[in-house]
Short mmCIF file of C-alpha atoms in Angstrom, two decimals:
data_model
loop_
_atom_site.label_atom_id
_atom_site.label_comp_id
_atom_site.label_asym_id
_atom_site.label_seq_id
_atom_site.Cartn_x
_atom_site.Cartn_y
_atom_site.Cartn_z
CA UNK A 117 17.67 14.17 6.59
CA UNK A 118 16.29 13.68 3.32
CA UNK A 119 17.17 10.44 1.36
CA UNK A 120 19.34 10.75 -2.03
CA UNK A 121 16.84 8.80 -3.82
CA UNK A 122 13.48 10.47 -2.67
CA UNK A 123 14.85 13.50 -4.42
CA UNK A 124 13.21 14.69 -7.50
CA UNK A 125 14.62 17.72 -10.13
CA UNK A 126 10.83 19.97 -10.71
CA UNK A 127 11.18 22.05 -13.67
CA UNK A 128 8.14 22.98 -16.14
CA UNK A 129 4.99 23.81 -15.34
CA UNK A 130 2.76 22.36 -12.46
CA UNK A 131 2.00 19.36 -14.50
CA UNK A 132 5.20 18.24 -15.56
CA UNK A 133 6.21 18.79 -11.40
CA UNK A 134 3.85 16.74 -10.50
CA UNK A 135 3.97 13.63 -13.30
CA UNK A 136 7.70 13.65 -12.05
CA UNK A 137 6.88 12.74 -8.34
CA UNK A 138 7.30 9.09 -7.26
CA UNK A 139 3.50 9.52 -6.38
CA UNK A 140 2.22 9.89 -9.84
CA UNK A 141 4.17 7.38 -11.67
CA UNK A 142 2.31 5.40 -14.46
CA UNK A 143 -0.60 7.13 -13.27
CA UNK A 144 -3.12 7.80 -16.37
CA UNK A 145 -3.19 11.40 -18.11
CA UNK A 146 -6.94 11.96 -16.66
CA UNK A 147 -6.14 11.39 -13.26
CA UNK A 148 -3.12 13.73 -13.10
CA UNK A 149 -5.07 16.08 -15.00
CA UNK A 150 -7.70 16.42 -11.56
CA UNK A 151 -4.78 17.21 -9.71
CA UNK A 152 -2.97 19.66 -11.49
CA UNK A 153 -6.14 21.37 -12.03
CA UNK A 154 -6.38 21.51 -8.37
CA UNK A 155 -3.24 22.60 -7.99
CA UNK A 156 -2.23 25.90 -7.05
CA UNK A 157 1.23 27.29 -7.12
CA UNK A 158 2.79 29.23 -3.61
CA UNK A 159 5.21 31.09 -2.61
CA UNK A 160 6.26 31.57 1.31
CA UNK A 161 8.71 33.95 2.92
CA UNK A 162 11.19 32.46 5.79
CA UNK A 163 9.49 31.85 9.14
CA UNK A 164 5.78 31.34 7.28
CA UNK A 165 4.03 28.38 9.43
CA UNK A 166 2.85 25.99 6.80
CA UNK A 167 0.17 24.08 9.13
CA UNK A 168 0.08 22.88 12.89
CA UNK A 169 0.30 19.73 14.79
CA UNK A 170 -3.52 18.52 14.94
CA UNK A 171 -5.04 20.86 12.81
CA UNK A 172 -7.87 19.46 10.34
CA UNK A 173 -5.61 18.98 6.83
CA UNK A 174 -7.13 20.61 4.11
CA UNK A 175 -3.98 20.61 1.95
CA UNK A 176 -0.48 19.11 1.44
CA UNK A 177 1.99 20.07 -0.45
CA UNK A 178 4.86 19.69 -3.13
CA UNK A 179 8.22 21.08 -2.49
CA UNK A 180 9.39 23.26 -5.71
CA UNK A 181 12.48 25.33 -3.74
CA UNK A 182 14.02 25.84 -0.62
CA UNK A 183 13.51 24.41 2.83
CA UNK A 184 10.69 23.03 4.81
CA UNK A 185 10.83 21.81 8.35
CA UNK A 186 8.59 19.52 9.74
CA UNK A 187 8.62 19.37 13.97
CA UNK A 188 6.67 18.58 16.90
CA UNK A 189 6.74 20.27 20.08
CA UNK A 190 6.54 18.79 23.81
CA UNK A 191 4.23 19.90 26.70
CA UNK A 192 7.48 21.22 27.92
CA UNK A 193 7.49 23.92 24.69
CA UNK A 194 10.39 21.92 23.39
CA UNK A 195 11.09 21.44 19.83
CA UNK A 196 11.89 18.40 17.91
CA UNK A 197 12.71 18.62 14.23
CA UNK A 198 11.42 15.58 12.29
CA UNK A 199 12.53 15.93 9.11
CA UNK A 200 13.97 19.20 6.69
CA UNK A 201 12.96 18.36 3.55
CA UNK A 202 13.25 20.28 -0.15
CA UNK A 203 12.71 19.92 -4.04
CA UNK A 204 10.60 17.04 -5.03
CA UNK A 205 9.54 15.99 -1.36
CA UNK A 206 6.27 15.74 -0.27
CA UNK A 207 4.72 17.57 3.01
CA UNK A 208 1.25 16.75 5.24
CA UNK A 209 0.60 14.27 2.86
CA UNK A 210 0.13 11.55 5.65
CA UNK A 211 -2.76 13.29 6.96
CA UNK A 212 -5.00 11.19 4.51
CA UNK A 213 -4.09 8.43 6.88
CA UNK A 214 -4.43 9.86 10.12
CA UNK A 215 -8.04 11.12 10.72
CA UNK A 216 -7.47 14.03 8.26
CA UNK A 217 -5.19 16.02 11.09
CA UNK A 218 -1.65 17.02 10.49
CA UNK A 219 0.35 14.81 12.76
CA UNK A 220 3.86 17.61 13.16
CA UNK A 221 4.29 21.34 11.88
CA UNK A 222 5.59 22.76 9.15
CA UNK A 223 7.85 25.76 8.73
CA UNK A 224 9.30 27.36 5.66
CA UNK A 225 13.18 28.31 7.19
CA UNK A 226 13.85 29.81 3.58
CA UNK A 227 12.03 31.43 1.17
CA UNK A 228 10.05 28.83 -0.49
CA UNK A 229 7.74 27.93 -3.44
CA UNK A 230 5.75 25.24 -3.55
CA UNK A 231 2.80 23.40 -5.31
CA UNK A 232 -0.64 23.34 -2.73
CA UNK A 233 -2.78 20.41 -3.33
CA UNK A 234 -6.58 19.63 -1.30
CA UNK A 235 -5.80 16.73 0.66
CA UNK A 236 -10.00 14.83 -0.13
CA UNK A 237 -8.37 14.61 -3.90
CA UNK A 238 -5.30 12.50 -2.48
CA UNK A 239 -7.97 10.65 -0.44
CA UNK A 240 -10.48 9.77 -3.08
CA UNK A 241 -7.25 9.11 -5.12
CA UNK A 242 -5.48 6.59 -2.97
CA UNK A 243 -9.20 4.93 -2.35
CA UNK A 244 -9.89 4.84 -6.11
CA UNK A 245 -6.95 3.90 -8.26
CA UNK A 246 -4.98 1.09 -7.18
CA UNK A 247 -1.67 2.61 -9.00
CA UNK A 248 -1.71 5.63 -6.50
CA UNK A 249 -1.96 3.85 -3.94
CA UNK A 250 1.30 1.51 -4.98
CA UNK A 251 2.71 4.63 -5.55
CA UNK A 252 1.98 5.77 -2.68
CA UNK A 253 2.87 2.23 -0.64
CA UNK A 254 6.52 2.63 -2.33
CA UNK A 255 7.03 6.02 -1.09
CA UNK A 256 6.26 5.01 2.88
CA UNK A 257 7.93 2.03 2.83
CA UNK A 258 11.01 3.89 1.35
CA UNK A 259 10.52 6.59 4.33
CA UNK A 260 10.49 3.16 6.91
CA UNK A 261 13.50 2.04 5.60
CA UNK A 262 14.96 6.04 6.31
CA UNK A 263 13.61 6.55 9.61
CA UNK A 264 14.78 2.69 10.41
CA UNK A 265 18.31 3.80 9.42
CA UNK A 266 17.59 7.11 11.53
CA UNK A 267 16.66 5.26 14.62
CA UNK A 268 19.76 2.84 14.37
CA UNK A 269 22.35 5.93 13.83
CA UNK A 270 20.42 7.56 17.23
CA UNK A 271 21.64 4.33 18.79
CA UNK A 272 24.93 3.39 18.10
CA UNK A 273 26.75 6.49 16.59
CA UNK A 274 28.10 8.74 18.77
CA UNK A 275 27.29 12.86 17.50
CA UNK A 276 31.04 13.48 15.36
CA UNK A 277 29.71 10.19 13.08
CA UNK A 278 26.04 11.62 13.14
CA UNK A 279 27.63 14.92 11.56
CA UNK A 280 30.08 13.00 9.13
CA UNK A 281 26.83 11.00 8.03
CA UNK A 282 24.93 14.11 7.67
CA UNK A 283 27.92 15.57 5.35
CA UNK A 284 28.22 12.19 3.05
CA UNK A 285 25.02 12.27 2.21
CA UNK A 286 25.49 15.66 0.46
CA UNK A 287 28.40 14.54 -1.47
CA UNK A 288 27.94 12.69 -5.16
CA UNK A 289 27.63 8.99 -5.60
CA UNK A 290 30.61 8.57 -7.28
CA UNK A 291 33.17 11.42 -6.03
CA UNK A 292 36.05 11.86 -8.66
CA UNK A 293 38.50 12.54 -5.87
CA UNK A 294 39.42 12.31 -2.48
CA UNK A 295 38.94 15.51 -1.77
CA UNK A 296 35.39 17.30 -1.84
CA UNK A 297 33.83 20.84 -1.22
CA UNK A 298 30.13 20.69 -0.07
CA UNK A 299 27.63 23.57 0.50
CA UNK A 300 25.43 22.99 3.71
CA UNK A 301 21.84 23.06 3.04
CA UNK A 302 20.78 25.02 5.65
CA UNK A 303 22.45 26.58 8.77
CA UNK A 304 24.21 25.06 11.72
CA UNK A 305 21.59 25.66 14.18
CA UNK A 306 18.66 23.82 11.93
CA UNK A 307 21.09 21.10 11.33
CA UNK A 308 21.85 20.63 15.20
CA UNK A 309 18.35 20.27 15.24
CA UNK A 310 17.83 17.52 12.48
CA UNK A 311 20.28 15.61 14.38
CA UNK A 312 19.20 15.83 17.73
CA UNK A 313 21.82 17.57 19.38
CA UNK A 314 21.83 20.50 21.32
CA UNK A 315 23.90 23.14 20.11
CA UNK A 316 26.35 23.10 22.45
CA UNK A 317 26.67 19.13 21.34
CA UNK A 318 27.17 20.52 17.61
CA UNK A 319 29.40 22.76 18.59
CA UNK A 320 31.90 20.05 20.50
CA UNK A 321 30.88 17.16 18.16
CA UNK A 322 31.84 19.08 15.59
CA UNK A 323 35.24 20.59 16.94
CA UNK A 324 35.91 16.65 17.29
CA UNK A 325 35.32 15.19 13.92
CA UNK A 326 37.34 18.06 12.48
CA UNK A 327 40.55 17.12 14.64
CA UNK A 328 39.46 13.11 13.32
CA UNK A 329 39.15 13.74 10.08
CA UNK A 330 40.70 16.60 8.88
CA UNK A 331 37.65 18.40 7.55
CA UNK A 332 37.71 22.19 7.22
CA UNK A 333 34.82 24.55 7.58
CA UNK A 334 34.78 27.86 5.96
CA UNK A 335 30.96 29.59 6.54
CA UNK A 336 28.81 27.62 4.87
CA UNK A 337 31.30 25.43 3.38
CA UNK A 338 32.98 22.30 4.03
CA UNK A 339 36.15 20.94 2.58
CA UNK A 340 37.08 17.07 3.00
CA UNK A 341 40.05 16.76 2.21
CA UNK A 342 40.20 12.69 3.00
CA UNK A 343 36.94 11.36 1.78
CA UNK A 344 37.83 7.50 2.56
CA UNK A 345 38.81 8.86 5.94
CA UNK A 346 35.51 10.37 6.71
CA UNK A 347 33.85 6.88 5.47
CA UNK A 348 35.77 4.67 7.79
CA UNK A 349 35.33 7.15 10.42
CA UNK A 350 31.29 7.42 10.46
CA UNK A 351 30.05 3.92 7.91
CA UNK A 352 31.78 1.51 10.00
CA UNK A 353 28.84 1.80 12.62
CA UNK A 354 26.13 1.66 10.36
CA UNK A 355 24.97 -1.29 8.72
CA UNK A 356 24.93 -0.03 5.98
CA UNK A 357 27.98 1.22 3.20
CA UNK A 358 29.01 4.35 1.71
CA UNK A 359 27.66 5.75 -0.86
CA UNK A 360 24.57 4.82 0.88
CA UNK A 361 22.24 3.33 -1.61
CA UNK A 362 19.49 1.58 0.72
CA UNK A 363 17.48 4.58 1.79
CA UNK B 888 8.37 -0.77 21.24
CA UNK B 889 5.13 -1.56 20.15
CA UNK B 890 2.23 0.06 19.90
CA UNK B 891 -0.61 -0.20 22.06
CA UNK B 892 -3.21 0.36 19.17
CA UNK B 893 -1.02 -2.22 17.35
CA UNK B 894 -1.50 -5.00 19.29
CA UNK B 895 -4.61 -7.88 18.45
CA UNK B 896 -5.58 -10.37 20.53
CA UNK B 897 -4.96 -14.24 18.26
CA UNK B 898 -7.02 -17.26 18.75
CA UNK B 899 -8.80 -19.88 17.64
CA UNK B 900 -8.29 -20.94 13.95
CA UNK B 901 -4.95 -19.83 11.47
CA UNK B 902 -8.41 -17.93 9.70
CA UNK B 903 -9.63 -16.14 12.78
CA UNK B 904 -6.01 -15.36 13.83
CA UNK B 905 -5.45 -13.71 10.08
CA UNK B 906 -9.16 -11.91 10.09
CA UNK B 907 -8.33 -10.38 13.20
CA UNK B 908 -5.28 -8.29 11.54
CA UNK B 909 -5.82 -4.38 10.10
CA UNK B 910 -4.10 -5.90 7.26
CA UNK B 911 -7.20 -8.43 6.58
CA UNK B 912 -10.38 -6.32 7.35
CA UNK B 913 -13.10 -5.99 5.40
CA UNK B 914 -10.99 -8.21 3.00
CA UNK B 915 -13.34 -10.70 1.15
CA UNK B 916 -13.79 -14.57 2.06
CA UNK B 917 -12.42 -15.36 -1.03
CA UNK B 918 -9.06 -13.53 -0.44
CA UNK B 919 -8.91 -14.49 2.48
CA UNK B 920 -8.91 -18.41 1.87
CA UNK B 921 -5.91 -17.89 -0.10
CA UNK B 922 -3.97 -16.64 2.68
CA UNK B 923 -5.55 -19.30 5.29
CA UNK B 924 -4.63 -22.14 2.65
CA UNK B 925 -1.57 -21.06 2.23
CA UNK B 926 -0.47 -20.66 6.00
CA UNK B 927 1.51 -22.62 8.29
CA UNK B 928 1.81 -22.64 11.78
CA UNK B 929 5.81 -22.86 13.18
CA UNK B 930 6.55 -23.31 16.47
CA UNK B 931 10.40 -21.86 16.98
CA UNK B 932 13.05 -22.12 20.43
CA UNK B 933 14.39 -18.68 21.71
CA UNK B 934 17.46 -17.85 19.76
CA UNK B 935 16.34 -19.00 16.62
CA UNK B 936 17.01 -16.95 13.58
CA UNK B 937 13.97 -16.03 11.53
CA UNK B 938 15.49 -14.37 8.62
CA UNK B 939 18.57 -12.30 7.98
CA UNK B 940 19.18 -8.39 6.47
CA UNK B 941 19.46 -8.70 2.88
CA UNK B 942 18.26 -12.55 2.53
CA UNK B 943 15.66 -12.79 -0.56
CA UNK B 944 11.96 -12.89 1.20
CA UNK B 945 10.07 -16.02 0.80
CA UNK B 946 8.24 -15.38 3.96
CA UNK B 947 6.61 -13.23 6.13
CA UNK B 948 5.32 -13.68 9.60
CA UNK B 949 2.12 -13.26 12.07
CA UNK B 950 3.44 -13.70 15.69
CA UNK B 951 0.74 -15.66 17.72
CA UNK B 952 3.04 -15.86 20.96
CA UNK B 953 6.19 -14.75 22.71
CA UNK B 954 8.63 -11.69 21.26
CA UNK B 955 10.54 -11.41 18.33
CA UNK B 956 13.57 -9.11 17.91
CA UNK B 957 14.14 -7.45 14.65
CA UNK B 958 17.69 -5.89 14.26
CA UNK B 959 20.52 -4.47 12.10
CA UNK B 960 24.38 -4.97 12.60
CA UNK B 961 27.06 -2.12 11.65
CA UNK B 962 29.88 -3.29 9.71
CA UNK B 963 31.75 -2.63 13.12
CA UNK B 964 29.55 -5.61 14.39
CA UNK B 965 27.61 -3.79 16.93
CA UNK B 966 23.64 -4.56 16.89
CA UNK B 967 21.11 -2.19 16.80
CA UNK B 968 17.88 -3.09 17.54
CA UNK B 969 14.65 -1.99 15.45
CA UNK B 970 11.87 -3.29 17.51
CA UNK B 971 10.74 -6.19 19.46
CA UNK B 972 6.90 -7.12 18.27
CA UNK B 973 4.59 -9.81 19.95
CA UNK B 974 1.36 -11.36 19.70
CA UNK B 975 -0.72 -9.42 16.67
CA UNK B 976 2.19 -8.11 14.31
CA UNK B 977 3.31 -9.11 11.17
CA UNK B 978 7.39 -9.38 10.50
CA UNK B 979 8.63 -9.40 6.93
CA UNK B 980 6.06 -8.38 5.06
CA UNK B 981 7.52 -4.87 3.81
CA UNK B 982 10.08 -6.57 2.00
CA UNK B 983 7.38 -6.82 -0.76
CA UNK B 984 8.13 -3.17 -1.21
CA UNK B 985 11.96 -3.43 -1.14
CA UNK B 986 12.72 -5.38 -3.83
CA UNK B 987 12.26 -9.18 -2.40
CA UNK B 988 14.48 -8.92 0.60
CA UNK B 989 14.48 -8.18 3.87
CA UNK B 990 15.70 -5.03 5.63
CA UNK B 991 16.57 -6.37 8.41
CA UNK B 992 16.60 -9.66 10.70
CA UNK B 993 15.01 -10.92 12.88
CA UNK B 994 15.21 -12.80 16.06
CA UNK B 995 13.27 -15.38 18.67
CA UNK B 996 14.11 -14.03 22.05
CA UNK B 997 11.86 -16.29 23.80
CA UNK B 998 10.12 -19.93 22.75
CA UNK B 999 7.72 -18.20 19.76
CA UNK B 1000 4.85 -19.19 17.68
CA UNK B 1001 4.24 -18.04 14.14
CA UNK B 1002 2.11 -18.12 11.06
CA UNK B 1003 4.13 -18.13 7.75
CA UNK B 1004 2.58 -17.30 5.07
CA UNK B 1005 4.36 -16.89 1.25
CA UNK B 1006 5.86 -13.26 0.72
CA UNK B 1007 4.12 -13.89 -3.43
CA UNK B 1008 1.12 -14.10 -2.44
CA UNK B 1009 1.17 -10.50 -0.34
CA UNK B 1010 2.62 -9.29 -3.13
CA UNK B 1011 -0.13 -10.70 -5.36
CA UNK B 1012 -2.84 -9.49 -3.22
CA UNK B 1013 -1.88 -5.92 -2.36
CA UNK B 1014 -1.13 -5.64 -6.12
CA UNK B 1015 -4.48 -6.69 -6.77
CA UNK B 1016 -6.72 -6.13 -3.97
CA UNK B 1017 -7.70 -2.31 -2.89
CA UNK B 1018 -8.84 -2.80 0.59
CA UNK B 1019 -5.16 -5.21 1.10
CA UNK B 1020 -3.27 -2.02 -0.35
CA UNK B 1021 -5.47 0.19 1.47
CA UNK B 1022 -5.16 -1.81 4.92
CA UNK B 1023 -1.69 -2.02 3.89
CA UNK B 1024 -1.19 1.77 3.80
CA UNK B 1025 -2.87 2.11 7.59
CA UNK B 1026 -0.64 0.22 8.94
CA UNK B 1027 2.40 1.70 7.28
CA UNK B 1028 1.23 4.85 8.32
CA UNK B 1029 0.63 3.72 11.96
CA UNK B 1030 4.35 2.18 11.63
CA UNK B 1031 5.78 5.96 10.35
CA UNK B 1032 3.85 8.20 13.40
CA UNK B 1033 5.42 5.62 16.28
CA UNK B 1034 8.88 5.90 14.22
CA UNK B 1035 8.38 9.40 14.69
CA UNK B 1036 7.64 9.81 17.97
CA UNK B 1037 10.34 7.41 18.42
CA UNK B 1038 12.98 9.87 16.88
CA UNK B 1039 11.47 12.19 18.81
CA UNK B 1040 12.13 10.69 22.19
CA UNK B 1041 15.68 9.92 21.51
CA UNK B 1042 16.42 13.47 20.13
CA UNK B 1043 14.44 15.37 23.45
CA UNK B 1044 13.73 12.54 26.34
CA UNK B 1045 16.77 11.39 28.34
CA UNK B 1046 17.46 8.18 29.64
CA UNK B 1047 15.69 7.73 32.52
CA UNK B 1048 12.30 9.37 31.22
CA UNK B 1049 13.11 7.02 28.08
CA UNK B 1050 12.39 4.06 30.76
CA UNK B 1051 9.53 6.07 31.79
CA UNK B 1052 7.58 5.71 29.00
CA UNK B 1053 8.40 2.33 28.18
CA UNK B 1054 6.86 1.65 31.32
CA UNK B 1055 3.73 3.81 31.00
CA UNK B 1056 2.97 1.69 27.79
CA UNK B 1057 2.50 -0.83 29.47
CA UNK B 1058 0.03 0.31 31.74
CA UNK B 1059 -3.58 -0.14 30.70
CA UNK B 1060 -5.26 2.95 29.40
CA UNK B 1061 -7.16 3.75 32.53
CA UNK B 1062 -5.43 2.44 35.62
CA UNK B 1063 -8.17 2.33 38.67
CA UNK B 1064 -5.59 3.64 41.12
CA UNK B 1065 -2.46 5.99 41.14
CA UNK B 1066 -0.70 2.69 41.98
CA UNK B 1067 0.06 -0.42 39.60
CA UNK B 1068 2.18 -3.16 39.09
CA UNK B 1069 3.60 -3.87 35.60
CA UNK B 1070 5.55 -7.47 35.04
CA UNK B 1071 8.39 -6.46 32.38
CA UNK B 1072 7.67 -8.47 28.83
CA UNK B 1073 11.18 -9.69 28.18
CA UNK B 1074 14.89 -9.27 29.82
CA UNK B 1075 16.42 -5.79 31.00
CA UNK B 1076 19.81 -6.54 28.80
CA UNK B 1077 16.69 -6.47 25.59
CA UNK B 1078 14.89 -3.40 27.40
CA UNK B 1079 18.23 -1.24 26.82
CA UNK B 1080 18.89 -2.53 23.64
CA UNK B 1081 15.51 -2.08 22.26
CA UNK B 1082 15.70 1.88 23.91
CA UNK B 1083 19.40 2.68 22.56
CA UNK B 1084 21.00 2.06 25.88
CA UNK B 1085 23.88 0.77 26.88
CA UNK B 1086 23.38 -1.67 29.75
CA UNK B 1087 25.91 0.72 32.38
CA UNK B 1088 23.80 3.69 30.95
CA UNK B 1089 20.07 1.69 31.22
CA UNK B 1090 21.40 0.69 35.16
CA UNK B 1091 22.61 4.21 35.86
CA UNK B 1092 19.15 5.59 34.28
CA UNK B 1093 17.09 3.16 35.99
CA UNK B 1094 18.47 3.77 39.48
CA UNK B 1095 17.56 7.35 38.67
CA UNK B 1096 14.19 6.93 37.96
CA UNK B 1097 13.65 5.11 41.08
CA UNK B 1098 15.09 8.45 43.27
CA UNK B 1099 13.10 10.36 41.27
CA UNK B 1100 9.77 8.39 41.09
CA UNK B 1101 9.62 5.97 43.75
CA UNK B 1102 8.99 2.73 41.49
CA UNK B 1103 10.18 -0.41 42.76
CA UNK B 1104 11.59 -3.43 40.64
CA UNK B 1105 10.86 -6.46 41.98
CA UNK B 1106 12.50 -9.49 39.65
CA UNK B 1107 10.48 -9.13 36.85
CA UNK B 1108 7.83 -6.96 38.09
CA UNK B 1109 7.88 -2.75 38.12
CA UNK B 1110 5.76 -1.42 41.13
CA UNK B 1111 4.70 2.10 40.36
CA UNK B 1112 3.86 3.47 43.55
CA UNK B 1113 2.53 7.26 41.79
CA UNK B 1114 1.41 6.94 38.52
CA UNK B 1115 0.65 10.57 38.04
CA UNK B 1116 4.22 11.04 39.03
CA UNK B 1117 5.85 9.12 36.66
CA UNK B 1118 3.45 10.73 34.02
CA UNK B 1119 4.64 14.01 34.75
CA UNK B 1120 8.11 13.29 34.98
CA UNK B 1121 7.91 11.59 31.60
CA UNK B 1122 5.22 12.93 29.17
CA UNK B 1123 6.14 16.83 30.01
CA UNK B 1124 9.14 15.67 27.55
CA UNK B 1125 6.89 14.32 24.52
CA UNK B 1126 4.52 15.74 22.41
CA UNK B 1127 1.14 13.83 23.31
CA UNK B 1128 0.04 12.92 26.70
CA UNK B 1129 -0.75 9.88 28.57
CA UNK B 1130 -2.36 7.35 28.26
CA UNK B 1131 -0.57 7.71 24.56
CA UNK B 1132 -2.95 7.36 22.37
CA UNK B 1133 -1.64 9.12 19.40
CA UNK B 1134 0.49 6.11 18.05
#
């Protein structure tokens, strides 16, 4: 799942997007300037295939709205979903550093808008100006430190904690109560999916952390009623504390 | 585990050990000199602690010989392990990008040898050398496609085709015959760990990749009696094909 701090608000025009991106921070007016002027701004219906595993990468993009999900798919025509990422995330971007070939897919699973940029500007970029390429060190170390975290949760928690994990990282920093409504971000099935489980897993992991933790789940919603509970429940096997700060 | 593509041959001098890293080519003499003068070879006993999670950074670390473990521990005190890296990888050195300390520890499992070089002086460098950042942001990108394919397995490959492909990487790239024998590079009890497994469920897995693919264990030594076999019963569930070159 996407990491609290890699999140970005866009508002304004294209410019004022992109100057708010990790990526372009402290990066002079003249350079931004040759990417905005690049930049072109897209929309995409649900189900619109943004790019394929191993095709050449002419573009990457900036996430303005809605969903994008990035996934690979085994010689067995099995799917695995990466990463579902939204506003102020970056997508294909990696391509720059990987023989100029998308290494996953992308899907839209909402309607989505987004900013296209041509991947050779990134490239001559990165290879020309030593602060974009900080910039851009910063931003995969940060996504390290996430898929390190990832990896360790696919080890030692069992699916209910993956879930509660998945639901405390859409609650606030500093929740006023005990008790908190959250909105999933997208539906069941795609979040099965993020996590790795099948959805008959979901389904049974799910049933399970509601009779552990007394959450309720009404549609798209879901009401903890016992915060602290939920902590204990899924942060005591993970080295790391709620609210998690370190990816 | 590691990569294949990762991995450099070290010998001779602490400068042709350093030269032969991605991080260090086409890095000047100059540069260079500052990392060679600044270098010390250590010599450590299995069990021996490099570092710990959190710790501030002073160091960093080229492994010349033998395997180090890098890990996390939940708060429940369970360990999860991150990787295990040998000859030809560097350990440490992205705590430069996560504010001067590491983000996880790290571990001799077996009698090691090291260069340590000064976690300033990396930071110095890939502050103000291009080709360092540049080099820098190869190998992190290297580091984020075998994450992902990592996440990957563990969300689609079970346990026994998990073994599978551990195995298959350590087969050379083009085996002469359909039928090799492998000598494991550290302990089974460090083999589950390092793939998520429990040791009952790595014993139960193993003994059902045997039925299903005729290897052999021998002590320390895997005899794969049909390569092609194993293949198929293992990279049908992944996204690239053997030999794995992709990561």
């Amino acid at each position: 799942m996407s990491c609290k701090e890699e999140s970005v608000k866009l508002t304004g025009t294209v410019a004022d997007s992109l100057r708010a991106l990790p990526l372009f921070q402290s990066v002079g007016e003249g350079e931004l300037a040759l990417f905005t002027h690049a930049a072109r701004r897209v929309e995409h219906p649900k189900g619109k295939v943004l790019f394929i595993h191993g095709e050449e990468a002419f573009h990457f993009y900036v996430v303005v709205k809605g969903w994008v999900k990035l996934f690979r798919e085994t010689l067995d025509g099995a799917q695995a979903v990466i990463d579902v990422l939204t506003q102020g995330h970056i997508v294909g971007e990696t391509a720059v550093f990987e023989g100029g070939q998308y290494g996953f897919s992308a899907e839209c699973v909402e309607p989505v808008e987004l900013i296209m940029l041509p991947t050779t500007l990134l490239k001559s970029a990165i290879e020309g100006n030593q602060r974009i390429a900080l910039n851009m060190l910063g931003s995969m170390s940060a996504h390290r430190k996430h898929q390190n975290r990832e990896i360790e949760h696919l080890n030692l928690q069992n699916a209910p904690q993956r879930i509660g994990c998945f639901l405390l990282r859409l609650c606030p920093d500093n929740p006023p109560t005990n008790s908190i409504t959250l909105t999933l971000p997208y539906d069941k099935t795609l979040i099965a999916a993020r996590l790795g489980m099948k959805p008959e897993t979901f389904s049974r992991a799910l049933a399970k952390l509601k009779a552990e933790t007394a959450i309720e789940i009404q549609g798209p919603n879901v009401i903890i009623h016992d915060l602290q509970g939920l902590v204990k429940y899924t942060c005591n096997y993970c080295s790391s504390e709620f609210p998690c700060k370190e990816e």
